[in-house]
């Protein structure tokens, strides 16, 4: 893959909470397409740089890319502290994504109308939930959604939900778990001690391991991620069938095979598929992985590249005239 350059690093700050944003701007303004990736939980954009660079290598150059993290999930801006403003709610996270789309409308003129730059949101896990809530709020701004391993209903019924719900039942447990990160933040010579330790224990390598090292040494980020996970388990239950039906023609769906994704229960996938079938949704826009991908696909380089190329293909399929404008 050709050298594609480093992203511009910036932040979104709302009510004292910080989210990290990575931007790969197109060399022309306005771009023909704007692709915005909304992360899973934990919401650290660094996990997705390889995915986005692979998509960039497969799409016309007049495409601007963003990757937006979640409020409070910013080790750089809260390395050893808890936020004095508490932790953002799931609604806060969704509202932040809506605000970001509003800014893209104002700055780049994105919209579904002919001649406007097309905005494609890609969501991983809880990022898919944020995508759907955002298009519900701004239907005229967003042209397409790619929903990857989507956690939009019945999360507590998933294998991990069943296993971890007792931990999240008592919110008081979140603080002592998060405080473990304070000790790791004090480890000297991080490149020699903490980073290799994370690689060893997590079995991760390359950029994802470095991102994880930043995560586990930031008690504020750990607290925000765990609090968000608790709210996901408690609050995301029944499928919003009306929402799925309304935007059936703008959504691509991608799931693991049965048993490969411990965060998305089979009943959730079946219910989404049944809802789309009843609404006349195109079955070709619903794909079950045949490559053995897990929920955290970004931790596997081959899976990351494969899914990025698939998403790039979806972009060109939805907007076939874009390739001629490169």
XYZ file of C-alpha atoms in Angstrom:
326
model
C 0.000 0.000 0.000
C 1.395 3.416 -0.935
C 2.350 5.877 1.754
C -0.796 7.817 2.540
C 0.447 10.250 5.150
C -0.337 10.824 8.794
C -3.736 12.100 9.936
C -4.347 15.495 11.480
C -4.993 15.047 15.205
C -7.624 17.226 16.869
C -10.240 17.049 19.606
C -13.910 17.649 20.239
C -14.611 19.145 23.666
C -18.171 19.207 25.011
C -19.035 20.058 28.626
C -15.459 19.489 29.695
C -15.218 16.044 28.079
C -12.711 15.391 25.289
C -12.971 13.075 22.288
C -10.093 12.487 19.895
C -10.564 13.042 16.155
C -8.296 11.957 13.316
C -8.668 13.631 9.910
C -7.303 12.691 6.509
C -8.422 15.632 4.316
C -8.892 15.322 0.578
C -6.622 17.547 -1.549
C -9.711 19.286 -2.960
C -12.505 21.281 -1.311
C -15.230 20.291 -1.139
C -14.518 16.564 -1.400
C -16.835 14.257 -3.350
C -17.278 11.943 -0.384
C -16.807 12.305 3.354
C -16.350 9.091 5.333
C -16.642 9.319 9.099
C -15.785 6.303 11.242
C -17.412 6.156 14.683
C -15.472 3.908 17.021
C -16.602 1.115 19.285
C -16.031 1.104 23.045
C -13.369 1.944 24.135
C -13.541 4.816 21.671
C -9.924 5.360 20.710
C -9.444 6.270 17.015
C -5.910 4.879 17.019
C -7.324 1.363 16.780
C -8.766 2.164 13.349
C -5.936 3.947 11.498
C -4.936 0.826 9.573
C -8.552 0.247 8.534
C -8.942 3.805 7.265
C -5.617 3.811 5.433
C -6.637 0.617 3.651
C -9.953 2.219 2.619
C -8.077 5.301 1.431
C -5.895 3.178 -0.812
C -9.021 1.749 -2.510
C -11.051 4.930 -3.017
C -10.646 8.050 -5.167
C -8.373 10.650 -3.654
C -11.082 13.305 -3.449
C -12.431 11.618 -0.320
C -12.050 13.106 3.154
C -11.858 10.700 6.096
C -12.547 11.236 9.780
C -12.354 8.901 12.732
C -14.111 10.228 15.823
C -13.753 8.743 19.285
C -16.024 9.014 22.298
C -16.134 11.754 24.901
C -13.932 10.955 27.883
C -12.015 8.273 25.960
C -8.878 10.341 25.490
C -5.779 9.080 27.319
C -3.730 11.987 25.962
C -5.958 14.534 27.670
C -6.704 12.682 30.910
C -3.703 10.380 31.450
C -3.821 10.081 35.246
C -7.056 11.671 36.327
C -10.802 11.199 36.536
C -12.889 13.940 34.970
C -14.254 16.454 37.483
C -17.375 16.514 35.291
C -18.129 12.829 35.850
C -18.493 10.493 32.886
C -20.491 11.278 29.737
C -23.764 9.442 29.205
C -24.601 7.413 26.115
C -26.918 10.245 25.054
C -23.996 12.663 25.407
C -22.000 10.440 23.047
C -24.786 10.399 20.458
C -25.341 14.147 20.762
C -21.625 14.710 20.144
C -21.808 12.763 16.882
C -24.875 14.744 15.787
C -22.998 17.961 16.537
C -20.063 16.734 14.467
C -22.359 16.027 11.505
C -23.823 19.521 11.881
C -20.288 20.901 11.620
C -19.655 18.845 8.470
C -22.840 20.216 6.925
C -21.712 23.750 7.636
C -18.079 23.287 6.621
C -18.317 20.886 3.663
C -21.958 21.070 2.621
C -22.612 17.329 2.903
C -26.119 16.140 2.090
C -28.236 13.600 0.266
C -29.225 16.041 -2.491
C -27.691 15.702 -5.933
C -24.409 17.569 -6.311
C -23.591 17.657 -2.596
C -20.684 15.710 -1.048
C -21.952 12.365 0.199
C -21.481 11.605 3.903
C -20.979 7.941 4.789
C -20.904 6.946 8.460
C -19.165 3.713 9.423
C -19.845 2.401 12.910
C -18.200 -0.434 14.780
C -20.096 -2.054 17.646
C -21.695 0.730 19.716
C -20.553 3.075 16.963
C -23.306 1.492 14.848
C -25.860 2.520 17.459
C -24.479 6.071 17.288
C -24.715 5.976 13.483
C -28.380 4.994 13.519
C -29.280 7.591 16.129
C -27.415 10.229 14.135
C -29.139 9.481 10.829
C -32.447 9.507 12.707
C -31.658 13.054 13.842
C -30.078 14.249 10.556
C -31.600 12.182 7.712
C -30.884 14.804 5.056
C -27.179 14.946 5.885
C -26.198 11.267 5.748
C -26.273 9.219 2.551
C -25.161 5.794 3.787
C -24.312 3.752 6.883
C -21.922 0.818 7.237
C -22.828 -1.034 10.440
C -20.061 -3.433 11.500
C -20.714 -5.975 14.273
C -23.532 -3.698 15.409
C -24.643 -3.653 19.042
C -28.032 -1.986 18.651
C -30.249 -4.345 20.698
C -30.203 -7.080 23.357
C -26.560 -6.494 24.330
C -27.093 -7.952 27.815
C -28.247 -11.216 26.190
C -24.907 -11.682 24.415
C -22.362 -14.146 25.873
C -20.185 -11.282 27.118
C -23.236 -9.422 28.354
C -24.315 -12.388 30.451
C -20.773 -12.912 31.720
C -19.991 -9.288 32.567
C -23.359 -7.940 33.722
C -22.666 -8.920 37.377
C -19.541 -6.747 37.318
C -21.450 -3.754 36.001
C -24.428 -4.309 38.297
C -22.617 -2.404 41.042
C -21.347 0.852 39.552
C -19.085 1.255 42.598
C -16.861 -1.474 41.137
C -15.946 0.721 38.181
C -13.761 3.097 40.224
C -11.384 0.505 41.728
C -11.024 -1.163 38.325
C -10.227 2.183 36.731
C -7.735 3.049 39.489
C -5.565 0.151 38.368
C -4.677 2.372 35.435
C -3.169 4.961 37.762
C -0.469 2.558 38.843
C 0.330 1.698 35.229
C 0.531 5.394 34.357
C 3.443 5.685 36.799
C 5.504 2.972 35.111
C 8.783 4.600 34.002
C 10.392 4.024 30.600
C 7.063 3.011 29.110
C 8.595 1.807 25.835
C 10.729 -0.681 27.746
C 8.261 -1.940 30.339
C 4.575 -1.123 29.826
C 4.346 -1.542 26.062
C 6.025 -4.990 26.039
C 3.874 -6.042 29.016
C 0.703 -5.074 27.160
C 1.849 -6.937 24.055
C 2.535 -10.022 26.154
C -0.708 -10.039 28.136
C -3.067 -8.909 25.377
C -1.382 -10.853 22.582
C -1.633 -7.718 20.488
C 1.109 -6.302 18.296
C 1.873 -3.210 16.284
C -0.232 -0.042 16.573
C -3.170 -1.678 18.447
C -0.837 -2.689 21.285
C 0.394 0.893 21.664
C -3.192 2.176 21.748
C -4.086 -0.401 24.406
C -1.061 0.638 26.486
C -2.388 4.200 26.478
C -5.846 2.977 27.456
C -4.829 0.811 30.405
C -2.655 3.572 31.873
C -5.469 6.165 31.856
C -7.911 5.732 34.756
C -10.158 8.491 33.388
C -10.524 6.718 30.061
C -11.084 3.348 31.731
C -13.809 4.834 33.921
C -15.545 6.476 30.946
C -15.390 3.269 28.905
C -16.719 1.081 31.726
C -19.498 3.529 32.585
C -20.502 3.631 28.942
C -20.485 -0.169 28.767
C -22.752 -0.357 31.808
C -25.215 2.016 30.179
C -25.107 -0.013 26.962
C -25.918 -3.218 28.843
C -28.663 -1.568 30.888
C -30.262 0.552 28.203
C -29.903 -0.982 24.751
C -32.514 -3.719 24.764
C -35.452 -3.669 22.330
C -34.693 -3.168 18.635
C -35.957 0.091 17.165
C -37.701 -1.607 14.248
C -39.128 1.597 12.835
C -35.636 3.070 12.594
C -34.260 -0.038 10.875
C -37.148 -0.028 8.399
C -36.911 3.685 7.645
C -33.266 3.553 6.576
C -33.141 0.012 5.187
C -31.958 1.204 1.773
C -29.088 3.270 3.185
C -27.567 0.619 5.486
C -24.973 -2.083 4.962
C -24.737 -4.703 7.716
C -21.833 -7.005 8.564
C -21.841 -9.681 11.268
C -19.677 -12.565 12.453
C -20.836 -16.117 12.029
C -22.919 -17.587 14.855
C -20.752 -18.004 17.926
C -17.849 -15.853 16.691
C -19.095 -12.559 18.160
C -19.534 -12.602 21.931
C -21.099 -9.124 21.995
C -23.879 -9.655 19.427
C -26.363 -12.414 20.292
C -27.972 -14.481 17.539
C -31.431 -13.282 18.567
C -30.379 -9.701 17.792
C -29.117 -10.554 14.305
C -32.180 -12.676 13.539
C -34.541 -9.907 14.612
C -32.780 -7.314 12.449
C -32.846 -9.629 9.437
C -36.515 -10.456 9.951
C -37.374 -6.769 10.236
C -35.495 -5.974 7.037
C -37.070 -8.917 5.200
C -40.555 -7.792 6.172
C -39.734 -4.261 5.001
C -38.401 -5.459 1.638
C -34.773 -4.656 2.353
C -32.141 -5.853 -0.107
C -30.612 -9.073 1.238
C -27.331 -8.262 -0.544
C -26.794 -5.440 1.935
C -26.638 -7.937 4.825
C -23.436 -9.980 4.997
C -22.340 -12.710 7.387
C -18.556 -13.041 7.628
C -16.960 -16.128 6.130
C -13.433 -15.251 7.287
C -13.709 -15.998 10.999
C -13.664 -12.367 12.094
C -14.258 -11.597 15.751
C -15.977 -8.544 17.216
C -12.640 -6.769 17.759
C -11.627 -7.253 14.122
C -9.202 -4.303 14.235
C -6.801 -6.354 16.359
C -6.176 -8.651 13.380
C -4.292 -7.061 10.483
C -5.619 -9.384 7.788
C -9.227 -8.959 8.941
C -8.794 -5.186 9.155
C -7.575 -4.949 5.567
C -10.228 -7.328 4.240
C -13.151 -5.511 5.833
C -11.782 -2.093 4.836
C -11.667 -3.224 1.205
C -15.220 -4.516 1.496
C -16.423 -1.174 2.868
C -14.631 0.659 0.058
C -16.514 -1.548 -2.383
C -19.812 -0.624 -0.742
C -18.979 3.070 -1.151
C -18.336 2.625 -4.866
C -21.446 0.492 -5.252
C -23.653 3.146 -3.615
C -21.984 6.011 -5.509
C -20.716 4.484 -8.783
C -19.984 7.859 -10.378
C -17.405 8.686 -7.683
C -14.626 6.595 -9.240
C -14.669 8.716 -12.393
C -14.088 11.894 -10.394
C -10.751 10.867 -8.893
